[in-house]
């Protein structure tokens, strides 16, 4: 293993905690920033994130601070795990930290989804680089792959991809992530990997809804779910290539089909769970439309990134003239233009219109 590194993780949610635990367990000194005092209390005193990752014992090498400046200061690596809705505001808080201001720290991002901008949705690295000092332009790294936080925290074998325009930084992050339980590959398809990470959550919400219906259906089953997964992958690739992805094989890699598969099928999947809750608990009755859902996302009780990403994918698809049947269907569901069950029926009745 490489020499122990100093690492700051910005975000104390499940995924940030899971990866921080893997790095700490691998011998690195990891400090994590969390807004909530109770997260600091439980991690530092009981070595457990009881709020966001309960039931998983954490390494003594992992500590938490509620001071984001402290967490970013004197760190060789800074890993951004803030939700997309709060990404830019999080980064703005640390731009004056000396090792950030002079470009010493290597930045890697775990954040999934799109970030709203005045002239349309932005990708995660684009947002980070536009907020950080100019020296970071083209030098940040995006980390993705089939990686539920719970299994990463348990040390179960997980593969990741570190994508960057800067080959040296991609390799630095790749080597940092080669700790027990993790292995990592480099990629230069920064756009493709980010699109896969964001759009697969949208497909997973629809997959969860179908899965809930299939439990008591004579029509839908495993075959139907595989049809949806394949069609969803094609929509992700269509979107990715339209936005500038450089390698078609990105979509058949662990960043593409691998991450899509686990997000749709795993019991840990929050987007899958949200889709199931649309059917089983009528969770959408709490909200007037998609904008209301995004503005009051805390009412869900967990963060379904796919519901947020759905809005921005719809904007991009309209602007670029893309036909994305599954993504558009979820957009209509969340805006209450169509009921989930009616959309699933419509989707399968018009199977010839989805590219699988």
Coordinates of C-alpha atoms in Angstrom, one line a residue:
X1 CA 0.0 0.0 0.0
X2 CA 1.1 3.6 -0.6
X3 CA 2.4 5.7 2.2
X4 CA -0.2 7.0 4.6
X5 CA -1.9 10.2 3.2
X6 CA -3.8 13.0 4.9
X7 CA -7.4 13.1 3.5
X8 CA -10.3 15.4 4.1
X9 CA -13.8 14.2 3.1
X10 CA -16.4 16.9 2.7
X11 CA -19.8 15.3 3.5
X12 CA -20.8 12.9 6.3
X13 CA -23.5 11.0 4.5
X14 CA -23.5 7.3 3.8
X15 CA -21.3 7.3 0.7
X16 CA -18.8 9.8 2.1
X17 CA -18.6 7.7 5.3
X18 CA -18.3 4.4 3.5
X19 CA -15.4 5.5 1.4
X20 CA -13.8 7.4 4.3
X21 CA -14.0 4.1 6.3
X22 CA -12.3 2.1 3.5
X23 CA -9.4 4.7 3.3
X24 CA -9.0 4.9 7.1
X25 CA -9.1 1.1 7.4
X26 CA -6.3 1.1 4.8
X27 CA -4.1 3.1 7.1
X28 CA -4.7 6.6 5.9
X29 CA -5.5 9.5 8.3
X30 CA -9.0 10.6 7.4
X31 CA -11.0 13.6 8.7
X32 CA -14.6 14.0 7.6
X33 CA -16.7 17.2 7.7
X34 CA -20.3 16.8 8.7
X35 CA -22.9 19.5 9.4
X36 CA -24.6 17.6 12.2
X37 CA -23.1 17.6 15.7
X38 CA -24.6 14.2 16.4
X39 CA -22.5 12.7 13.5
X40 CA -19.4 14.2 15.0
X41 CA -20.4 12.8 18.4
X42 CA -21.2 9.3 17.3
X43 CA -18.2 8.8 15.0
X44 CA -15.6 10.3 17.3
X45 CA -16.8 8.7 20.5
X46 CA -18.5 5.5 19.3
X47 CA -16.9 4.9 15.9
X48 CA -20.2 4.7 14.2
X49 CA -22.2 7.1 12.0
X50 CA -25.5 6.5 13.7
X51 CA -27.4 8.9 11.5
X52 CA -26.3 8.0 8.0
X53 CA -24.6 4.6 8.2
X54 CA -25.8 2.9 11.4
X55 CA -24.6 -0.5 12.4
X56 CA -21.1 -0.3 10.8
X57 CA -18.0 -0.1 13.0
X58 CA -15.6 2.6 11.9
X59 CA -11.9 2.8 12.1
X60 CA -10.2 5.0 14.8
X61 CA -8.3 6.6 11.9
X62 CA -11.6 8.3 10.9
X63 CA -12.6 11.4 12.8
X64 CA -15.2 14.0 12.2
X65 CA -15.2 17.8 12.6
X66 CA -18.1 20.3 12.1
X67 CA -15.5 22.9 11.0
X68 CA -15.1 22.6 7.2
X69 CA -12.0 24.8 7.2
X70 CA -10.3 22.5 9.6
X71 CA -11.1 19.4 7.5
X72 CA -9.8 21.0 4.3
X73 CA -6.6 22.4 5.8
X74 CA -3.2 20.7 5.2
X75 CA -4.8 17.7 3.4
X76 CA -3.1 16.0 0.5
X77 CA -6.4 14.8 -0.9
X78 CA -9.8 16.4 -0.5
X79 CA -12.8 14.2 -1.4
X80 CA -16.1 15.9 -2.1
X81 CA -19.1 13.9 -1.0
X82 CA -21.7 16.7 -0.7
X83 CA -25.1 16.2 -2.3
X84 CA -25.4 17.9 -5.7
X85 CA -27.9 20.5 -4.4
X86 CA -25.3 21.9 -2.1
X87 CA -22.1 21.3 -4.0
X88 CA -21.2 24.8 -5.1
X89 CA -21.9 26.3 -1.7
X90 CA -19.8 23.6 0.0
X91 CA -16.8 24.3 -2.3
X92 CA -17.0 28.1 -1.8
X93 CA -16.4 27.7 1.9
X94 CA -12.9 26.3 1.4
X95 CA -11.4 28.3 -1.5
X96 CA -9.3 30.5 0.9
X97 CA -7.7 27.5 2.6
X98 CA -4.0 27.8 1.7
X99 CA -3.5 24.3 0.3
X100 CA -6.6 24.9 -1.8
X101 CA -5.8 28.4 -2.9
X102 CA -2.3 27.3 -4.2
X103 CA -3.5 24.1 -5.8
X104 CA -1.6 21.7 -3.5
X105 CA -4.4 19.4 -2.6
X106 CA -5.8 16.9 -5.1
X107 CA -9.6 17.1 -5.4
X108 CA -11.7 14.0 -6.1
X109 CA -15.6 14.0 -6.2
X110 CA -18.1 11.4 -5.2
X111 CA -21.1 13.6 -5.8
X112 CA -23.7 12.2 -8.2
X113 CA -26.1 14.1 -10.4
X114 CA -26.3 17.5 -12.0
X115 CA -26.0 21.0 -10.5
X116 CA -28.4 23.8 -11.5
X117 CA -26.9 26.8 -13.3
X118 CA -28.1 30.0 -14.8
X119 CA -27.7 28.7 -18.4
X120 CA -28.7 25.1 -17.7
X121 CA -27.6 22.1 -15.7
X122 CA -23.8 21.6 -15.0
X123 CA -21.8 18.5 -14.4
X124 CA -20.2 17.9 -11.0
X125 CA -16.5 18.5 -12.0
X126 CA -17.5 21.5 -14.1
X127 CA -19.1 23.0 -11.0
X128 CA -16.2 22.2 -8.7
X129 CA -13.6 23.6 -11.2
X130 CA -15.6 26.8 -11.8
X131 CA -15.7 27.4 -8.0
X132 CA -12.1 26.5 -7.1
X133 CA -9.1 28.6 -8.1
X134 CA -8.2 28.4 -11.8
X135 CA -5.3 26.1 -11.2
X136 CA -7.8 23.2 -10.8
X137 CA -9.2 23.6 -14.3
X138 CA -9.0 20.1 -15.9
X139 CA -7.2 18.7 -12.8
X140 CA -10.0 17.4 -10.6
X141 CA -11.0 13.7 -10.5
X142 CA -14.4 12.0 -10.6
X143 CA -14.9 8.7 -8.8
X144 CA -17.7 6.3 -9.6
X145 CA -18.6 2.7 -9.9
X146 CA -21.0 0.1 -8.4
X147 CA -20.3 1.0 -4.8
X148 CA -23.1 1.0 -2.2
X149 CA -21.8 2.6 1.0
X150 CA -22.9 -0.2 3.2
X151 CA -20.8 -2.8 1.4
X152 CA -17.8 -0.5 1.1
X153 CA -17.9 0.1 4.8
X154 CA -18.0 -3.7 5.3
X155 CA -14.9 -4.1 3.2
X156 CA -16.7 -6.1 0.5
X157 CA -14.7 -6.1 -2.8
X158 CA -15.7 -3.1 -4.8
X159 CA -14.4 -1.7 -8.1
X160 CA -14.2 2.0 -8.9
X161 CA -13.2 4.3 -11.8
X162 CA -11.2 7.5 -11.3
X163 CA -11.8 9.8 -14.3
X164 CA -9.8 13.0 -15.0
X165 CA -8.5 15.0 -17.8
X166 CA -5.2 15.0 -15.9
X167 CA -3.6 11.5 -16.2
X168 CA -1.3 12.1 -13.2
X169 CA -4.2 13.0 -10.9
X170 CA -6.2 10.1 -12.1
X171 CA -3.4 7.8 -11.2
X172 CA -2.8 9.5 -7.8
X173 CA -6.5 8.9 -6.9
X174 CA -6.5 5.4 -8.4
X175 CA -3.5 4.5 -6.2
X176 CA -5.0 6.2 -3.1
X177 CA -8.2 4.0 -3.5
X178 CA -6.2 0.8 -3.7
X179 CA -6.9 -0.2 -0.1
X180 CA -8.3 -3.5 1.3
X181 CA -11.7 -4.0 -0.3
X182 CA -11.3 -1.6 -3.1
X183 CA -9.6 -1.6 -6.5
X184 CA -9.7 1.2 -9.0
X185 CA -9.1 1.9 -12.7
X186 CA -8.2 5.2 -14.5
X187 CA -10.4 6.8 -17.2
X188 CA -10.1 9.9 -19.3
X189 CA -13.8 9.9 -20.2
X190 CA -14.7 12.5 -17.6
X191 CA -18.1 13.4 -19.1
X192 CA -19.1 9.8 -19.8
X193 CA -18.4 8.6 -16.3
X194 CA -20.3 11.5 -14.8
X195 CA -23.3 11.0 -17.0
X196 CA -23.4 7.3 -16.1
X197 CA -23.3 8.1 -12.4
X198 CA -26.1 10.7 -12.6
X199 CA -28.5 9.1 -15.1
X200 CA -28.5 5.6 -13.7
X201 CA -30.3 6.9 -10.6
X202 CA -33.2 8.0 -12.8
X203 CA -33.5 4.5 -14.3
X204 CA -33.3 3.0 -10.9
X205 CA -36.3 4.9 -9.6
X206 CA -38.4 3.5 -12.5
X207 CA -36.9 0.1 -11.9
X208 CA -37.9 0.2 -8.3
X209 CA -41.5 1.1 -9.2
X210 CA -41.6 -1.8 -11.7
X211 CA -40.1 -4.1 -9.1
X212 CA -42.8 -3.2 -6.6
X213 CA -45.6 -3.8 -9.2
X214 CA -44.0 -7.1 -10.3
X215 CA -44.3 -8.6 -6.8
X216 CA -48.1 -9.0 -7.5
X217 CA -48.3 -8.9 -11.2
X218 CA -49.0 -11.6 -13.8
X219 CA -47.5 -9.4 -16.5
X220 CA -44.3 -8.0 -15.1
X221 CA -41.3 -10.2 -13.9
X222 CA -37.6 -10.6 -14.1
X223 CA -37.6 -10.6 -17.9
X224 CA -39.4 -7.3 -17.8
X225 CA -37.0 -5.8 -15.4
X226 CA -34.0 -6.8 -17.6
X227 CA -35.7 -5.2 -20.6
X228 CA -36.0 -2.0 -18.6
X229 CA -32.4 -2.1 -17.5
X230 CA -31.2 -2.6 -21.0
X231 CA -33.4 0.1 -22.4
X232 CA -32.2 2.4 -19.6
X233 CA -28.5 1.8 -20.4
X234 CA -29.2 2.8 -24.0
X235 CA -30.8 6.0 -22.8
X236 CA -27.8 6.7 -20.6
X237 CA -25.5 6.2 -23.6
X238 CA -27.6 8.4 -25.8
X239 CA -27.4 11.2 -23.3
X240 CA -23.7 10.7 -22.6
X241 CA -22.7 10.8 -26.2
X242 CA -24.8 13.8 -26.9
X243 CA -23.1 15.6 -24.0
X244 CA -19.6 14.8 -25.2
X245 CA -18.6 11.4 -23.8
X246 CA -15.4 10.3 -25.5
X247 CA -15.5 6.5 -25.1
X248 CA -18.4 4.2 -26.0
X249 CA -16.9 1.5 -23.8
X250 CA -17.5 3.7 -20.7
X251 CA -21.1 2.6 -20.9
X252 CA -20.3 -1.1 -20.8
X253 CA -17.7 -0.6 -18.0
X254 CA -18.3 -0.7 -14.3
X255 CA -19.0 3.0 -14.5
X256 CA -21.9 2.3 -16.8
X257 CA -23.7 -1.1 -16.8
X258 CA -22.0 -2.1 -13.5
X259 CA -23.2 0.9 -11.6
X260 CA -26.6 0.8 -13.2
X261 CA -27.1 -2.9 -12.3
X262 CA -26.3 -2.5 -8.6
X263 CA -28.3 0.7 -8.3
X264 CA -31.4 -0.9 -9.8
X265 CA -31.1 -4.3 -8.0
X266 CA -29.4 -3.8 -4.6
X267 CA -31.4 -3.7 -1.4
X268 CA -29.3 -0.7 -0.3
X269 CA -30.4 1.4 -3.3
X270 CA -32.2 4.6 -2.3
X271 CA -33.4 5.3 -5.8
X272 CA -34.8 1.9 -6.1
X273 CA -36.4 2.3 -2.7
X274 CA -38.0 5.6 -3.9
X275 CA -39.5 3.9 -6.9
X276 CA -40.9 1.2 -4.7
X277 CA -42.3 3.8 -2.3
X278 CA -44.1 5.5 -5.2
X279 CA -46.1 2.3 -5.5
X280 CA -46.2 1.0 -2.0
X281 CA -46.7 4.1 0.2
X282 CA -47.8 6.7 -2.4
X283 CA -44.9 8.9 -1.3
X284 CA -45.6 11.4 -4.1
X285 CA -48.8 12.4 -2.3
X286 CA -46.6 14.5 0.0
X287 CA -45.6 16.8 -2.9
X288 CA -47.4 19.0 -5.5
X289 CA -44.9 18.5 -8.3
X290 CA -41.2 17.9 -9.1
X291 CA -40.1 21.4 -8.0
X292 CA -41.9 20.9 -4.7
X293 CA -40.3 17.5 -4.2
X294 CA -36.8 19.0 -4.8
X295 CA -37.5 22.0 -2.5
X296 CA -38.7 19.7 0.3
X297 CA -36.5 16.6 -0.3
X298 CA -36.0 16.2 3.4
X299 CA -39.6 15.0 3.7
X300 CA -38.6 11.8 1.9
X301 CA -36.4 10.7 4.8
X302 CA -33.5 9.7 2.5
X303 CA -32.0 11.2 -0.6
X304 CA -33.2 9.8 -4.0
X305 CA -30.7 11.6 -6.3
X306 CA -32.6 10.3 -9.3
X307 CA -35.6 12.4 -8.6
X308 CA -33.4 15.5 -8.6
X309 CA -31.4 14.4 -11.7
X310 CA -34.6 13.7 -13.6
X311 CA -35.4 17.4 -13.8
X312 CA -32.0 18.3 -15.3
X313 CA -32.0 15.4 -17.7
X314 CA -35.4 16.5 -19.0
X315 CA -34.0 20.0 -19.6
X316 CA -30.9 18.7 -21.4
X317 CA -33.0 16.3 -23.5
X318 CA -35.4 19.0 -24.6
X319 CA -32.5 21.3 -25.5
X320 CA -30.7 18.6 -27.5
X321 CA -33.8 17.0 -29.0
X322 CA -33.2 13.6 -27.4
X323 CA -35.8 11.0 -27.1
X324 CA -35.4 9.4 -23.6
X325 CA -38.6 7.5 -23.0
X326 CA -37.8 6.3 -19.5
X327 CA -36.3 9.5 -18.2
X328 CA -39.2 11.5 -19.7
X329 CA -41.7 9.1 -18.1
X330 CA -40.3 9.6 -14.6
X331 CA -40.3 13.4 -15.2
X332 CA -44.1 13.1 -16.0
X333 CA -44.7 10.9 -13.0
X334 CA -43.0 13.3 -10.6
X335 CA -44.9 16.3 -12.1
X336 CA -48.1 14.3 -11.7
X337 CA -48.9 14.3 -15.3
X338 CA -49.3 10.5 -15.3
X339 CA -49.6 7.9 -12.5
X340 CA -46.7 5.4 -12.0
X341 CA -48.8 2.4 -12.9
X342 CA -50.2 4.0 -16.0
X343 CA -46.7 4.9 -17.2
X344 CA -45.4 1.4 -16.7
X345 CA -48.4 0.0 -18.7
X346 CA -47.7 2.7 -21.3
X347 CA -44.0 1.9 -21.4
X348 CA -44.5 -1.8 -21.9
X349 CA -47.4 -1.3 -24.4
X350 CA -45.1 0.9 -26.5
X351 CA -42.1 -1.5 -26.0
X352 CA -41.2 -1.0 -29.7
X353 CA -40.4 2.6 -28.9
X354 CA -37.7 2.0 -26.4
X355 CA -34.3 1.0 -27.6
X356 CA -33.1 -2.1 -25.8

